[in-house]
Coordinates of C-alpha atoms in Angstrom, one line a residue:
Chain A
F20 CA 144.7 147.6 86.2
A21 CA 145.9 149.3 89.0
D22 CA 142.6 150.6 90.1
L23 CA 140.7 147.3 91.0
A24 CA 143.9 146.0 92.7
D25 CA 142.9 148.7 95.3
M26 CA 140.9 147.0 98.1
S27 CA 141.2 149.4 100.8
I28 CA 138.1 150.7 102.5
S29 CA 137.8 154.5 103.1
E30 CA 138.3 155.6 106.4
D31 CA 134.7 157.5 106.9
I32 CA 132.7 154.4 106.6
A33 CA 132.5 152.8 110.1
V34 CA 133.0 149.1 109.9
E35 CA 131.6 147.3 112.8
G36 CA 129.6 144.2 114.4
E37 CA 130.1 141.3 116.6
I38 CA 132.4 138.4 115.7
T39 CA 131.3 136.2 118.4
V40 CA 127.8 134.4 117.8
P41 CA 125.4 135.2 120.7
V42 CA 124.8 132.2 123.1
G43 CA 121.6 130.8 122.8
A44 CA 120.4 131.5 119.6
P45 CA 118.2 129.4 118.4
S46 CA 119.7 127.9 115.1
P47 CA 117.4 126.0 112.4
D48 CA 119.6 122.8 112.6
E49 CA 118.7 122.8 116.6
D50 CA 115.0 122.2 115.6
F51 CA 115.5 119.0 113.7
S52 CA 118.4 117.6 115.8
T53 CA 116.8 114.9 117.8
L54 CA 119.8 112.8 117.8
D55 CA 120.9 113.7 121.3
E56 CA 117.8 113.1 123.0
P57 CA 117.4 109.9 125.1
V58 CA 116.0 106.8 123.2
R59 CA 112.9 106.6 125.5
E60 CA 111.8 110.0 124.6
T61 CA 111.8 109.3 120.7
I62 CA 110.2 106.1 121.3
M63 CA 107.4 107.7 123.5
R64 CA 107.0 110.7 120.9
D65 CA 106.2 108.1 118.0
L66 CA 104.0 105.9 120.6
K67 CA 102.0 108.9 121.2
A68 CA 101.8 109.7 117.8
V69 CA 100.5 106.4 116.8
G70 CA 98.4 106.4 119.7
K71 CA 96.7 109.7 119.0
K72 CA 95.8 108.2 115.5
F73 CA 94.2 105.4 117.0
V74 CA 91.9 107.4 118.9
H75 CA 91.1 109.4 116.0
V76 CA 90.1 106.0 113.9
M77 CA 88.0 104.9 116.7
Y78 CA 86.1 108.4 116.8
P79 CA 86.3 109.6 113.1
K80 CA 85.4 113.3 113.2
K81 CA 87.0 115.5 110.4
S82 CA 90.3 116.2 111.8
S83 CA 93.4 116.9 110.0
A84 CA 95.9 115.3 112.4
L85 CA 95.5 112.0 110.6
L86 CA 96.4 113.6 107.3
R87 CA 99.1 115.9 108.4
D88 CA 101.4 113.9 110.3
W89 CA 101.2 110.5 108.2
D90 CA 103.2 107.6 109.5
L91 CA 103.3 103.8 108.9
W92 CA 103.9 102.5 112.1
G93 CA 100.2 101.7 112.9
P94 CA 99.3 100.3 109.8
L95 CA 102.3 98.0 109.7
V96 CA 101.5 96.5 113.4
L97 CA 97.8 96.4 112.6
C98 CA 98.7 94.2 109.3
V99 CA 101.0 92.0 110.9
S100 CA 98.8 91.1 113.6
L101 CA 95.8 90.8 111.7
A102 CA 98.0 88.3 109.3
L103 CA 99.2 86.5 112.4
M104 CA 95.6 86.1 113.9
L105 CA 94.4 84.6 110.3
Q106 CA 97.0 82.2 109.9
G107 CA 96.4 78.4 110.3
G108 CA 92.9 78.6 110.0
S109 CA 92.0 76.7 106.5
A110 CA 91.8 73.0 105.7
D111 CA 95.2 71.8 105.4
S112 CA 96.6 73.9 107.8
K113 CA 100.3 72.6 107.3
E114 CA 100.1 73.8 103.7
D115 CA 98.4 77.0 104.1
G116 CA 99.9 78.5 107.0
G117 CA 102.7 80.4 105.2
P118 CA 100.8 81.6 102.1
Q119 CA 97.8 82.8 104.2
F120 CA 100.1 85.5 105.7
A121 CA 101.6 86.6 102.7
E122 CA 97.8 86.7 101.3
V123 CA 96.5 89.0 103.8
F124 CA 99.5 91.2 103.8
V125 CA 99.7 91.3 100.0
I126 CA 96.0 92.4 99.7
I127 CA 96.3 94.9 102.3
W128 CA 99.0 96.7 100.9
F129 CA 98.3 96.0 97.4
G130 CA 94.8 97.0 97.9
A131 CA 95.9 100.4 99.8
V132 CA 98.1 101.2 97.0
V133 CA 95.6 100.6 94.2
I134 CA 92.8 102.7 96.1
T135 CA 95.4 105.6 96.5
L136 CA 96.2 105.5 92.8
N137 CA 92.7 105.3 91.7
S138 CA 91.8 108.3 94.1
K139 CA 94.9 110.5 92.9
L140 CA 93.7 109.5 89.2
L141 CA 90.2 110.7 89.8
G142 CA 91.7 114.1 90.7
G143 CA 92.2 113.6 94.8
T144 CA 94.3 116.2 96.4
I145 CA 95.6 113.6 99.0
S146 CA 99.3 112.7 98.6
F147 CA 100.2 108.8 98.4
F148 CA 101.6 108.2 101.8
Q149 CA 98.9 110.3 103.4
S150 CA 96.4 108.0 102.1
L151 CA 98.0 104.6 102.9
C152 CA 98.2 106.1 106.4
V153 CA 94.5 106.5 106.6
L154 CA 93.7 103.2 104.7
G155 CA 96.2 101.4 106.8
Y156 CA 94.9 102.9 110.2
C157 CA 91.2 102.3 109.4
V158 CA 91.9 98.3 109.3
M159 CA 92.1 98.7 113.0
P160 CA 88.3 98.0 113.7
L161 CA 88.5 94.8 111.6
T162 CA 91.6 93.8 113.8
V163 CA 89.2 94.2 116.8
A164 CA 86.6 92.1 115.3
M165 CA 89.3 89.4 114.5
L166 CA 90.0 89.3 117.8
V167 CA 86.6 88.9 119.0
C168 CA 85.8 86.4 116.4
R169 CA 88.9 84.1 117.5
L170 CA 87.6 84.5 121.2
V171 CA 84.0 83.7 120.2
L172 CA 85.3 80.5 118.3
L173 CA 87.0 79.4 121.5
A174 CA 83.8 79.2 122.9
G175 CA 82.6 77.1 120.2
S176 CA 81.7 77.0 116.5
G177 CA 77.8 76.7 116.0
T178 CA 75.3 78.7 114.5
V179 CA 75.0 81.0 117.4
S180 CA 78.6 82.1 117.3
F181 CA 78.2 82.2 113.6
I182 CA 75.4 84.7 114.0
V183 CA 77.7 86.6 116.7
R184 CA 80.7 86.6 114.6
L185 CA 78.4 87.8 111.4
I186 CA 77.0 90.9 113.5
V187 CA 80.6 92.1 115.0
V188 CA 82.1 91.6 111.3
L189 CA 79.5 93.6 109.6
A190 CA 79.5 96.4 112.3
M191 CA 83.3 96.8 112.3
F192 CA 83.4 96.8 108.2
A193 CA 81.0 99.4 108.2
W194 CA 82.8 101.4 110.8
S195 CA 86.0 100.9 108.8
T196 CA 84.5 102.0 105.6
L197 CA 83.0 104.9 107.3
A198 CA 86.1 106.1 109.1
S199 CA 88.2 105.7 105.7
T200 CA 85.6 107.7 103.8
A201 CA 85.5 110.6 106.4
F202 CA 89.0 110.8 106.0
L203 CA 89.4 110.3 102.1
A204 CA 86.0 111.4 100.6
D205 CA 87.1 115.1 101.4
S206 CA 89.8 115.3 99.1
Q207 CA 88.0 114.6 96.1
P208 CA 85.4 116.8 94.2
P209 CA 82.2 116.8 95.5
N210 CA 80.1 114.7 92.8
R211 CA 83.1 111.9 92.4
K212 CA 82.8 110.7 96.3
A213 CA 81.2 107.5 95.1
L214 CA 83.5 106.5 92.8
V215 CA 86.3 106.7 95.4
V216 CA 84.0 105.0 98.2
Y217 CA 83.5 101.9 96.1
P218 CA 87.0 100.6 96.0
I219 CA 87.4 101.4 99.7
F220 CA 83.8 99.2 100.3
L221 CA 85.4 96.5 98.1
F222 CA 88.9 96.5 99.9
Y223 CA 87.3 96.2 103.3
F224 CA 84.9 93.6 102.3
V225 CA 87.4 91.5 101.3
I226 CA 89.3 91.7 104.4
S227 CA 85.8 91.3 106.1
W228 CA 85.0 88.5 104.0
M229 CA 88.7 86.6 104.9
I230 CA 87.8 87.4 108.9
L231 CA 84.5 85.9 108.7
T232 CA 85.2 82.8 107.0
F233 CA 88.0 81.9 109.4
T234 CA 87.8 78.7 110.9
P235 CA 90.7 77.6 113.2
Q236 CA 91.9 74.0 112.8
Chain B
Q25 CA 151.4 114.0 82.7
G26 CA 149.3 116.6 84.3
G27 CA 146.2 117.1 86.2
G28 CA 144.6 115.3 83.2
S29 CA 145.1 112.0 84.3
A30 CA 142.0 110.0 84.3
V31 CA 143.6 107.4 86.6
I32 CA 142.6 108.1 90.4
D33 CA 143.7 105.2 92.8
M34 CA 140.9 104.5 95.0
E35 CA 142.5 102.0 97.1
N36 CA 144.8 104.8 98.8
M37 CA 141.9 107.3 99.7
D38 CA 141.5 107.7 103.3
D39 CA 138.1 108.7 103.0
T40 CA 135.6 105.9 101.8
S41 CA 133.0 106.2 104.6
G42 CA 129.8 104.7 103.5
S43 CA 130.3 104.5 99.9
S44 CA 129.6 101.1 98.7
F45 CA 131.5 99.1 95.9
E46 CA 129.0 100.0 93.4
D47 CA 128.9 103.6 93.9
M48 CA 132.5 104.0 93.9
G49 CA 132.5 102.2 90.4
E50 CA 129.8 104.5 89.3
M51 CA 131.7 107.5 90.8
H52 CA 135.0 106.2 89.2
Q53 CA 133.1 106.3 85.8
R54 CA 131.6 109.6 86.4
M55 CA 134.8 111.0 87.3
K56 CA 136.4 109.9 84.3
E57 CA 133.9 111.6 82.1
E58 CA 134.5 114.4 84.2
E59 CA 138.0 114.7 83.7
E60 CA 137.7 114.0 80.1
E61 CA 135.6 117.2 80.2
E62 CA 137.9 119.2 82.4
E63 CA 141.0 118.1 80.2
G64 CA 139.6 120.4 77.3
E65 CA 139.1 123.0 79.7
A66 CA 142.7 122.8 82.0
G67 CA 144.5 121.3 79.3
A68 CA 145.8 124.7 78.3
A69 CA 145.8 126.1 81.6
D70 CA 149.1 126.5 84.1
D71 CA 150.9 123.1 84.4
E72 CA 151.4 123.8 88.1
D73 CA 148.2 121.6 88.7
G74 CA 150.5 118.8 87.9
E75 CA 152.5 119.4 90.9
F76 CA 149.5 118.7 93.2
L77 CA 149.8 115.2 92.2
G78 CA 149.9 114.4 96.2
M79 CA 147.1 113.7 98.3
K80 CA 146.2 117.2 99.0
G81 CA 145.3 118.1 95.7
L82 CA 143.7 114.8 95.2
R83 CA 141.3 115.3 98.1
G84 CA 140.4 118.7 97.0
Q85 CA 139.6 117.6 93.4
L86 CA 137.5 114.7 95.1
G87 CA 135.8 116.8 97.2
R88 CA 134.6 119.0 94.4
Q89 CA 133.7 115.9 92.1
V90 CA 132.0 114.3 95.0
A91 CA 129.6 117.3 95.5
D92 CA 129.0 117.4 91.8
Q93 CA 128.2 113.5 92.1
V94 CA 125.7 114.4 94.7
W95 CA 124.1 117.2 92.6
Q96 CA 123.9 115.0 89.5
A97 CA 122.6 111.9 91.3
G98 CA 119.9 114.3 93.0
K99 CA 119.0 115.7 89.5
R100 CA 118.6 112.0 88.2
Q101 CA 116.6 111.0 91.0
A102 CA 114.2 114.2 90.5
S103 CA 113.9 113.6 86.7
K104 CA 113.3 109.9 87.5
A105 CA 110.5 110.8 90.2
F106 CA 108.8 113.2 87.9
S107 CA 108.6 111.0 84.9
L108 CA 106.9 108.1 87.3
Y109 CA 104.7 110.8 88.0
A110 CA 103.7 112.0 84.5
N111 CA 103.2 108.3 83.5
I112 CA 100.3 108.2 86.2
D113 CA 99.2 111.6 84.4
I114 CA 98.9 109.8 81.2
L115 CA 96.1 107.7 82.6
R116 CA 94.2 110.6 83.8
P117 CA 91.7 111.1 81.3
Y118 CA 90.8 107.6 81.4
F119 CA 89.5 108.1 84.7
D120 CA 87.5 111.2 84.0
V121 CA 83.9 110.0 84.6
E122 CA 81.1 110.7 86.6
P123 CA 79.2 107.9 88.9
A124 CA 75.9 108.6 86.5
Q125 CA 78.1 107.8 83.6
V126 CA 79.5 104.7 84.9
R127 CA 76.2 103.2 86.2
A128 CA 74.7 104.0 82.6
R129 CA 77.6 102.2 80.9
L130 CA 77.1 99.2 83.2
L131 CA 73.4 98.7 82.1
E132 CA 74.6 99.3 78.4
S133 CA 76.8 96.5 78.6
M134 CA 73.9 93.9 78.9
I135 CA 72.2 95.6 76.1
P136 CA 73.1 94.4 72.8
V137 CA 72.8 97.2 70.2
K138 CA 70.6 96.6 66.9
M139 CA 72.3 98.9 64.6
V140 CA 75.7 96.9 63.0
N141 CA 75.6 99.4 60.0
F142 CA 77.7 102.3 61.4
P143 CA 80.6 102.0 63.9
Q144 CA 79.1 102.4 67.6
K145 CA 80.7 104.3 69.9
I146 CA 82.9 103.0 72.7
A147 CA 83.7 105.1 75.5
G148 CA 87.5 104.7 76.6
E149 CA 87.2 104.8 80.1
L150 CA 89.3 102.6 82.6
Y151 CA 87.6 103.2 85.7
G152 CA 84.7 101.0 85.4
P153 CA 86.7 98.0 83.9
L154 CA 89.2 98.3 86.5
M155 CA 86.4 98.1 89.2
L156 CA 84.9 95.1 87.5
V157 CA 87.9 93.4 87.4
F158 CA 88.4 93.8 91.2
T159 CA 84.9 93.0 92.0
L160 CA 85.5 90.0 89.8
V161 CA 88.7 89.1 92.0
A162 CA 86.7 89.4 95.0
I163 CA 83.7 87.4 94.1
L164 CA 86.2 84.8 92.9
L165 CA 88.1 84.8 96.3
H166 CA 84.3 84.1 98.0
G167 CA 83.8 81.3 95.8
M168 CA 87.5 79.8 96.5
K169 CA 86.7 80.1 99.9
T170 CA 83.6 78.7 100.1
S171 CA 84.4 75.8 98.0
D172 CA 87.6 75.4 100.0
T173 CA 90.2 75.2 97.1
I174 CA 93.3 74.4 98.0
I175 CA 96.3 76.0 95.9
R176 CA 99.6 74.4 96.5
E177 CA 101.7 76.6 94.6
G178 CA 101.0 80.2 95.3
T179 CA 98.2 81.8 97.2
L180 CA 94.3 82.1 96.8
M181 CA 94.8 85.9 96.3
G182 CA 97.8 85.7 93.6
T183 CA 95.5 82.7 91.5
A184 CA 92.5 85.0 91.8
I185 CA 94.6 88.1 90.6
G186 CA 96.1 86.6 87.8
T187 CA 93.2 85.1 86.6
C188 CA 91.1 88.0 86.1
F189 CA 93.8 90.4 85.3
G190 CA 95.4 87.6 83.0
Y191 CA 91.9 87.4 81.2
W192 CA 91.4 91.2 81.0
L193 CA 94.6 92.2 79.5
G194 CA 95.7 89.2 77.6
V195 CA 92.2 88.5 75.9
S196 CA 92.0 92.1 75.1
S197 CA 95.4 92.3 73.6
F198 CA 94.5 89.2 71.4
I199 CA 91.6 90.6 70.4
Y200 CA 93.3 93.7 69.6
F201 CA 95.7 91.8 67.6
L202 CA 93.1 89.9 65.7
A203 CA 91.2 93.3 65.1
Y204 CA 94.3 94.6 63.5
L205 CA 94.4 91.7 61.2
C206 CA 91.1 91.9 60.4
N207 CA 91.1 95.6 59.9
A208 CA 88.7 96.5 62.5
Q209 CA 88.3 100.1 63.9
I210 CA 89.2 99.6 67.4
T211 CA 91.8 100.9 69.7
M212 CA 93.4 99.1 72.6
V213 CA 91.9 101.3 75.5
Q214 CA 88.5 100.9 74.0
M215 CA 88.9 97.4 73.7
L216 CA 89.8 97.2 77.3
S217 CA 87.0 99.1 78.0
L218 CA 84.6 96.8 76.1
L219 CA 85.8 93.6 77.5
G220 CA 86.1 95.2 81.2
Y221 CA 82.4 96.0 80.6
G222 CA 81.7 92.8 79.2
L223 CA 82.8 91.3 82.9
F224 CA 79.5 92.8 84.5
G225 CA 77.7 89.8 83.3
H226 CA 80.5 87.4 84.7
C227 CA 80.1 89.0 87.6
I228 CA 76.5 89.1 88.4
T229 CA 76.5 85.5 87.1
L230 CA 79.1 84.3 89.6
F231 CA 77.8 86.4 92.3
V232 CA 74.5 84.5 92.0
T233 CA 75.7 81.0 91.3
Y234 CA 78.3 81.1 93.9
N235 CA 75.8 81.5 96.6
I236 CA 72.8 79.3 95.0
H237 CA 74.3 75.9 93.8
F238 CA 72.2 74.8 91.1
H239 CA 73.8 73.5 88.1
S240 CA 70.6 74.4 85.9
L241 CA 70.3 77.9 87.3
F242 CA 74.0 78.4 86.5
Y243 CA 73.4 77.3 82.9
I244 CA 70.6 79.7 82.5
F245 CA 72.6 82.4 84.0
W246 CA 75.4 81.4 81.6
L247 CA 73.2 81.6 78.4
V248 CA 71.2 84.4 79.2
V249 CA 73.5 86.9 81.1
G250 CA 77.0 85.7 79.5
G251 CA 74.9 85.6 76.1
L252 CA 73.8 89.1 76.3
S253 CA 76.9 90.8 77.3
T254 CA 78.7 88.8 74.6
L255 CA 76.1 90.0 72.1
R256 CA 76.8 93.3 72.7
M257 CA 80.4 93.1 72.5
V258 CA 80.1 91.3 69.4
A259 CA 77.5 93.7 68.0
V260 CA 79.9 96.6 68.6
L261 CA 82.9 94.8 67.1
V262 CA 80.7 93.9 64.0
S263 CA 79.8 97.4 63.6
R264 CA 83.7 98.2 63.2
T265 CA 84.5 95.9 61.2
V266 CA 83.8 95.1 57.2
G267 CA 83.8 92.0 55.5
H268 CA 82.0 88.9 56.5
T269 CA 85.0 86.5 57.0
Q270 CA 87.0 89.3 59.2
R271 CA 83.8 89.7 61.4
L272 CA 83.3 86.1 61.4
I273 CA 86.8 85.5 63.0
L274 CA 86.7 88.3 65.2
C275 CA 83.5 87.7 66.7
G276 CA 83.6 84.0 67.0
T277 CA 86.9 84.0 68.9
L278 CA 85.5 86.6 71.3
A279 CA 82.6 85.0 71.7
A280 CA 84.1 81.6 72.6
L281 CA 86.6 83.0 75.0
H282 CA 84.2 85.4 77.0
M283 CA 81.7 82.2 77.4
L284 CA 84.4 79.7 78.0
F285 CA 85.8 82.0 80.6
L286 CA 82.7 82.2 82.5
L287 CA 82.1 78.2 82.3
Y288 CA 86.0 77.7 83.8
L289 CA 85.5 80.2 86.4
H290 CA 82.2 78.5 87.5
F291 CA 83.6 74.7 87.3
A292 CA 87.0 75.4 88.4
Y293 CA 86.3 76.8 92.1
H294 CA 83.5 75.0 93.0
K295 CA 83.7 71.2 92.6
V296 CA 84.0 70.7 96.2
V297 CA 80.8 72.0 97.2
E298 CA 78.8 69.8 95.1
G299 CA 79.9 67.1 96.8
I300 CA 78.9 68.9 100.3
L301 CA 75.8 69.8 98.7
D302 CA 75.0 66.2 97.6
T303 CA 75.5 64.8 101.0
L304 CA 73.6 67.3 102.8
E305 CA 70.7 67.1 100.7
G306 CA 70.0 63.7 100.5
P307 CA 66.8 62.2 99.1
N308 CA 65.3 65.3 98.2
M309 CA 67.6 66.1 95.4
P310 CA 66.2 67.0 91.9
P311 CA 66.6 64.3 89.6
F312 CA 69.3 65.9 87.4
Q313 CA 71.8 66.1 90.3
R314 CA 71.8 62.5 91.1
V315 CA 74.0 61.9 88.2
A316 CA 77.0 63.4 89.8
R317 CA 76.5 61.5 92.7
D318 CA 76.0 58.0 90.8
I319 CA 79.3 57.8 89.7
P320 CA 80.6 56.3 92.8
V321 CA 77.5 53.9 92.9
V322 CA 78.5 52.6 89.5
S323 CA 82.0 52.6 90.5
N324 CA 80.7 50.5 93.5
A325 CA 78.7 48.0 91.6
L326 CA 81.7 47.6 88.8
L327 CA 84.0 47.0 91.9
N328 CA 81.7 44.4 93.1
T329 CA 81.0 42.6 89.8
T330 CA 84.7 42.7 89.2
A331 CA 85.5 41.1 92.4
K332 CA 82.9 38.6 92.0
A333 CA 84.1 37.8 88.7
A334 CA 87.8 37.4 89.9
A335 CA 86.6 35.2 93.0
L336 CA 84.7 32.8 90.4
T337 CA 87.7 32.6 88.1
M338 CA 90.0 31.6 90.9

């Protein structure tokens, strides 16, 4: 065992190097450490990302920005604002104020989850949260439609206003469906696109129906 | 005793940052198991470890074990996630369809087969039935909204989803159980698929009659469309069952439930629309619809005669 105990290095091999770490070398940790930046920067970065995605929904080109960096802030804001605007619009407004908010929330999120599971089971290559992100952001045209409907209803609730609302809601519904199809259908095998588009169509149809039948009390 | 002591006094630890009470409990439990394992190995080792019962030895040991906990917790999470994903994969073969196939099956669900002497093939597919159930939910919502149904306990959406999914899953299970009793050759997925496609007739009927409110139209649709889809399901089941009594039980139950469900969906959710329609249409209403409206007239007449009788007796 005496040989093993001899740990000395032979003299002719030069052992050299630097002990001090050079200043300014980018360590991998620094890229992810955003704890030190001011809060305003963090918020502005997130807001810009959300804003960029809204623009992508308005002009649905086949870009991957919506898919690559998914986030659920936009869908949450849209869902909550839609649910708030749809509240208090039925016969017994006192009774139905609560459930209406819950209804819209549940419909949107439960529907989005079901569509995502369906597209995954049909052999889609998109991930769970990416799909949720796209479906949530594509609710934006319908939120705009809700806003317009509310404003039109302020003016009056006759046949003319109904026709105007019908046209607006139909247009926004078509926009939503086309926008989400543009993003989601690409991830499917080509002969099964119809199978994925139908639930999306149904989903936005239910939301459009809720918007169209909204009558303020 | 040496380092094999399984009791670690958590209260004296100075580093309890972030851990919740439950986590500590779990850690404690795991540590006990770890200790018991280590006892076997380190029991024979040097007794010096017993000297380090001070805080230093405890912290070093704890540090190692905490790292171990983290690794094991991570491993558990990963395997849980994996098994959840694998559960989705179990359903994957049932969603392996082409749009042309779905269309064909939808049309087939309205055509009763004539050959009941050899078992009919049922496609064990879940995409079509699932989409049909959701379509039924959407149509039901439309009907409920139009009729201003007010649900006091719960939400409109919850009722619609509960009704449709409850029917699909519940009646499928029930008929599967009956089929098991009656020795019919059918699996659960096939039953779900059969009943799901049978809802296509319901969808069509309700879609038409929620928009065009005529009682006679509904009854015609109920008999024809509902009847056709029921006949198809019944024929398929008959072809897979032997024995007259068994066939009768199985098919009678299914037919009754299916037709009654359509009746229920129609009448439960459009009562109010009747009233509105009556007031809107006025004297131009076809005679059979006057029946609903005569009731208040009758009750008024009854009230008048009762009042007169009461006045006379006083």
